[in-house]
CSV table of C-alpha atoms in Angstrom, one decimal:
chain,number,residue,atom,x,y,z
C,29,MET,CA,13.6,34.9,40.5
C,30,ALA,CA,16.6,37.2,40.2
C,31,LEU,CA,14.5,39.5,38.0
C,32,LEU,CA,11.8,39.7,40.7
C,33,ARG,CA,14.4,40.5,43.3
C,34,ALA,CA,15.9,43.3,41.1
C,35,LEU,CA,12.4,44.8,40.5
C,36,ARG,CA,11.7,44.7,44.3
C,37,ARG,CA,14.9,46.6,45.0
C,38,ALA,CA,14.3,49.2,42.3
C,39,ARG,CA,10.7,50.0,43.4
C,40,PRO,CA,10.4,52.1,46.6
C,41,PRO,CA,8.3,50.4,49.3
C,42,LEU,CA,4.8,51.7,49.9
C,43,TYR,CA,5.4,51.8,53.7
C,44,SER,CA,8.5,51.3,55.7
C,45,PRO,CA,8.5,51.2,59.6
C,46,GLU,CA,11.7,53.2,59.7
C,47,ALA,CA,10.0,56.2,58.0
C,48,PRO,CA,8.5,58.7,60.6
C,49,LEU,CA,4.7,59.3,60.3
C,50,SER,CA,3.8,62.8,59.3
C,51,ARG,CA,1.5,64.7,61.8
C,52,ARG,CA,0.3,67.2,59.3
C,53,ALA,CA,-3.2,67.2,57.9
C,54,PRO,CA,-3.6,65.3,54.7
C,55,GLY,CA,-3.3,67.6,51.7
C,56,PRO,CA,-5.3,67.4,48.5
C,57,PRO,CA,-5.3,64.0,46.8
C,58,ALA,CA,-2.5,63.6,44.3
C,59,LEU,CA,-3.3,63.8,40.7
C,60,PRO,CA,-3.4,60.5,38.8
C,61,ALA,CA,-0.2,59.8,36.9
C,62,ARG,CA,-0.4,60.6,33.2
C,63,PRO,CA,-0.2,57.5,31.0
C,64,LEU,CA,3.2,56.9,29.6
C,65,ARG,CA,3.8,58.0,26.1
C,66,LEU,CA,5.6,55.5,23.9
C,67,LEU,CA,6.6,55.4,20.2
C,68,ASP,CA,5.6,52.9,17.7
C,69,PRO,CA,9.0,51.4,16.5
C,70,ILE,CA,7.8,51.2,12.9
C,71,GLY,CA,5.6,54.1,12.2
C,72,PHE,CA,6.9,56.6,14.9
C,73,ARG,CA,3.3,57.4,15.9
C,74,PRO,CA,2.8,58.3,19.6
C,75,PHE,CA,0.2,56.4,21.5
C,76,SER,CA,-0.8,55.7,25.1
C,77,ALA,CA,0.7,52.8,26.9
C,78,ALA,CA,-2.6,52.2,28.7
C,79,VAL,CA,-4.4,51.7,25.4
C,80,ALA,CA,-1.7,49.8,23.6
C,81,THR,CA,-2.7,46.2,24.1
C,82,ALA,CA,-0.9,43.3,22.4
C,83,PRO,CA,-3.2,42.8,19.4
C,84,GLU,CA,-3.3,46.5,18.7
C,85,MET,CA,0.5,46.7,18.9
C,86,GLY,CA,0.7,43.9,16.3
C,87,ALA,CA,-1.8,45.6,14.1
C,88,SER,CA,0.1,48.9,14.2
C,89,LEU,CA,3.3,47.1,13.4
C,90,PHE,CA,1.7,45.5,10.3
C,91,ARG,CA,0.1,48.8,9.3
C,92,GLY,CA,3.5,50.5,9.3
C,93,LEU,CA,4.9,47.7,7.2
C,94,MET,CA,2.1,47.9,4.7
C,95,GLU,CA,1.8,51.7,4.5
C,96,THR,CA,1.6,52.8,0.8
C,97,ARG,CA,1.4,56.5,1.2
C,98,PHE,CA,5.1,57.0,1.3
C,99,PRO,CA,6.7,54.5,-1.1
C,100,LYS,CA,10.4,53.6,-0.9
C,101,ARG,CA,12.7,55.7,-3.0
C,102,ARG,CA,13.7,53.7,-6.1
C,103,PRO,CA,17.2,54.1,-7.6
C,104,GLY,CA,17.0,56.6,-10.4
C,105,PHE,CA,19.2,57.5,-13.4
C,106,VAL,CA,19.6,61.1,-12.3
C,107,SER,CA,21.4,61.7,-9.1
C,108,ARG,CA,19.5,63.6,-6.4
C,109,ARG,CA,20.6,67.1,-5.5
C,110,LYS,CA,23.1,67.4,-2.7
C,111,ARG,CA,22.4,69.3,0.4
C,112,ALA,CA,23.2,73.0,0.4
C,113,SER,CA,25.6,72.5,3.3
C,114,LEU,CA,27.7,70.0,1.3
C,115,ARG,CA,28.0,72.2,-1.8
C,116,PRO,CA,31.4,73.8,-2.3
C,117,LYS,CA,31.6,77.6,-1.7
C,118,GLY,CA,31.4,79.9,-4.7
C,119,PRO,CA,30.7,79.4,-8.4
C,120,HIS,CA,34.4,79.0,-9.4
C,121,TYR,CA,34.4,75.5,-7.9
C,122,TRP,CA,31.9,74.4,-10.5
C,123,VAL,CA,33.9,75.6,-13.5
C,124,LYS,CA,35.6,72.4,-15.0
C,125,CYS,CA,37.5,74.2,-17.8
C,126,MET,CA,38.2,77.6,-19.0
C,127,PRO,CA,36.0,79.3,-21.7
C,128,GLY,CA,37.0,78.2,-25.2
C,129,GLU,CA,38.6,74.9,-24.0
C,130,PRO,CA,36.8,71.6,-25.1
C,131,ILE,CA,34.9,69.8,-22.4
C,132,PRO,CA,36.5,66.4,-21.7
C,133,SER,CA,34.3,63.4,-22.4
C,134,SER,CA,35.2,62.0,-19.0
C,135,GLN,CA,33.3,64.9,-17.3
C,136,PRO,CA,29.9,65.3,-19.0
C,137,ASN,CA,27.5,68.0,-17.9
C,138,GLU,CA,24.7,65.8,-16.4
C,139,GLY,CA,25.8,62.9,-14.3
C,140,SER,CA,27.7,60.0,-15.7
C,141,VAL,CA,27.1,58.4,-19.1
C,142,GLN,CA,26.0,54.8,-18.8
C,143,GLY,CA,28.0,52.4,-21.0
C,144,ARG,CA,30.6,55.1,-21.7
C,145,LYS,CA,33.3,52.7,-22.8
C,146,GLU,CA,31.0,50.7,-25.1
C,147,LYS,CA,29.7,53.9,-26.8
C,148,LYS,CA,33.3,55.0,-27.2
C,149,ARG,CA,34.2,51.8,-28.9
C,150,ILE,CA,31.2,52.0,-31.2
C,151,LYS,CA,32.1,55.6,-32.1
C,152,GLN,CA,35.8,54.6,-32.8
C,153,ARG,CA,34.6,51.7,-35.1
C,154,LYS,CA,32.3,54.1,-37.0
C,155,ASP,CA,35.0,56.7,-37.4
C,156,PHE,CA,37.5,54.0,-38.7
C,157,ILE,CA,35.0,52.6,-41.2
C,158,MET,CA,34.2,56.1,-42.5
C,159,SER,CA,37.8,57.1,-42.8
C,160,VAL,CA,38.8,53.9,-44.6
C,161,SER,CA,36.1,53.8,-47.2
C,162,LYS,CA,34.8,57.4,-47.8
C,163,ASP,CA,34.6,56.9,-51.6
C,164,SER,CA,32.6,53.6,-51.3
C,165,VAL,CA,30.3,55.2,-48.6
C,166,SER,CA,29.6,58.2,-51.0
C,167,LYS,CA,28.8,55.7,-53.8
C,168,LEU,CA,26.6,53.7,-51.5
C,169,LYS,CA,24.8,56.9,-50.4
C,170,LYS,CA,24.1,57.9,-54.0
C,171,ALA,CA,22.8,54.4,-54.9
C,172,GLU,CA,20.6,54.5,-51.8
C,173,LYS,CA,19.3,57.9,-52.8
C,174,ARG,CA,18.4,56.7,-56.3
C,175,LYS,CA,16.7,53.6,-54.9
C,176,ARG,CA,14.6,55.6,-52.5
C,177,LYS,CA,13.7,58.1,-55.2
C,178,ALA,CA,12.5,55.2,-57.4
C,179,GLN,CA,10.5,53.7,-54.6
C,180,TYR,CA,8.9,57.0,-53.9
C,181,SER,CA,7.9,57.5,-57.5
C,182,VAL,CA,6.4,54.0,-57.6
C,183,ALA,CA,4.4,54.7,-54.4
C,184,VAL,CA,3.1,58.0,-55.8
C,185,LYS,CA,2.0,56.4,-59.1
C,186,ARG,CA,0.3,53.6,-57.2
C,187,LYS,CA,-1.6,56.1,-55.0
C,188,GLU,CA,-2.7,58.1,-58.0
C,189,ALA,CA,-3.9,54.9,-59.7
C,190,GLU,CA,-5.9,53.9,-56.6
C,191,ARG,CA,-7.4,57.3,-56.4
C,192,THR,CA,-8.5,57.2,-60.1
C,193,GLU,CA,-10.0,53.7,-59.5
C,194,ARG,CA,-12.0,55.0,-56.5
C,195,LYS,CA,-13.3,57.9,-58.5
C,196,MET,CA,-14.4,55.7,-61.4
C,197,ALA,CA,-16.1,53.3,-59.1
C,198,ALA,CA,-18.0,56.1,-57.4
C,199,VAL,CA,-19.2,57.4,-60.9
C,200,ALA,CA,-20.2,53.8,-61.9
C,201,ARG,CA,-22.2,53.5,-58.6
C,202,ASP,CA,-24.0,56.8,-59.2
C,203,ARG,CA,-24.9,55.8,-62.8
C,204,ALA,CA,-26.2,52.4,-61.6
C,205,TRP,CA,-28.3,54.0,-58.9
C,206,VAL,CA,-29.8,56.5,-61.5
C,207,GLU,CA,-30.7,53.6,-63.8
C,208,ARG,CA,-32.2,51.6,-60.9
C,209,LEU,CA,-34.2,54.6,-59.8
C,210,ALA,CA,-35.6,55.1,-63.3
C,211,GLU,CA,-36.6,51.4,-63.4
C,212,LEU,CA,-38.4,51.6,-60.0
C,213,LYS,CA,-40.3,54.7,-61.1
C,214,GLN,CA,-41.4,53.0,-64.4
C,215,MET,CA,-42.5,49.9,-62.5
C,216,GLU,CA,-44.6,52.1,-60.0
C,217,ALA,CA,-46.2,53.9,-62.9
C,218,GLU,CA,-47.1,50.6,-64.6
C,219,LYS,CA,-48.6,49.4,-61.4
C,220,ARG,CA,-50.7,52.5,-61.0
C,221,ALA,CA,-51.9,52.3,-64.6
C,222,ALA,CA,-53.0,48.6,-64.0
C,223,MET,CA,-54.9,49.5,-60.8
C,224,ALA,CA,-56.7,52.4,-62.5
């Protein structure tokens, strides 16, 4: 009830007895009011309030939710470029160190390194192992080289043997086919002689 009273107060009355009647001739009829333009809260598409009925509104809401043309931005590994207005002025701001100085590992060129501490620990462990046992590592490398060389020579010999076997099998097939062809020709000649 209070809402109805507030609406009645806000809307101007169509006719009030206190208002004086105009004696002028009636002018041209007023143009019909243009339909109110609203915005879809999801898709931001303007549509007419006269046409927007309840089911259509619901459909447009769901259409905005299920729109696949503009997918959501997924988090990426490379950071997006900052706006030009937020960039610092001048190239000297981007210089992290003077020419000739080593670049610190805490300030890499492209973004941040994922798992930086873990990679640092792995590198330290590798360096420690290499520094402690350089002689044993060189011996192991030589033994590994000899082993790989022996494996390579064995593989080469095996491939050569397989190639020789394939060639010999092809020659044997050719010989067998020549013999079979000669037998067939002889049989055909005997058949012709018997029929004549």
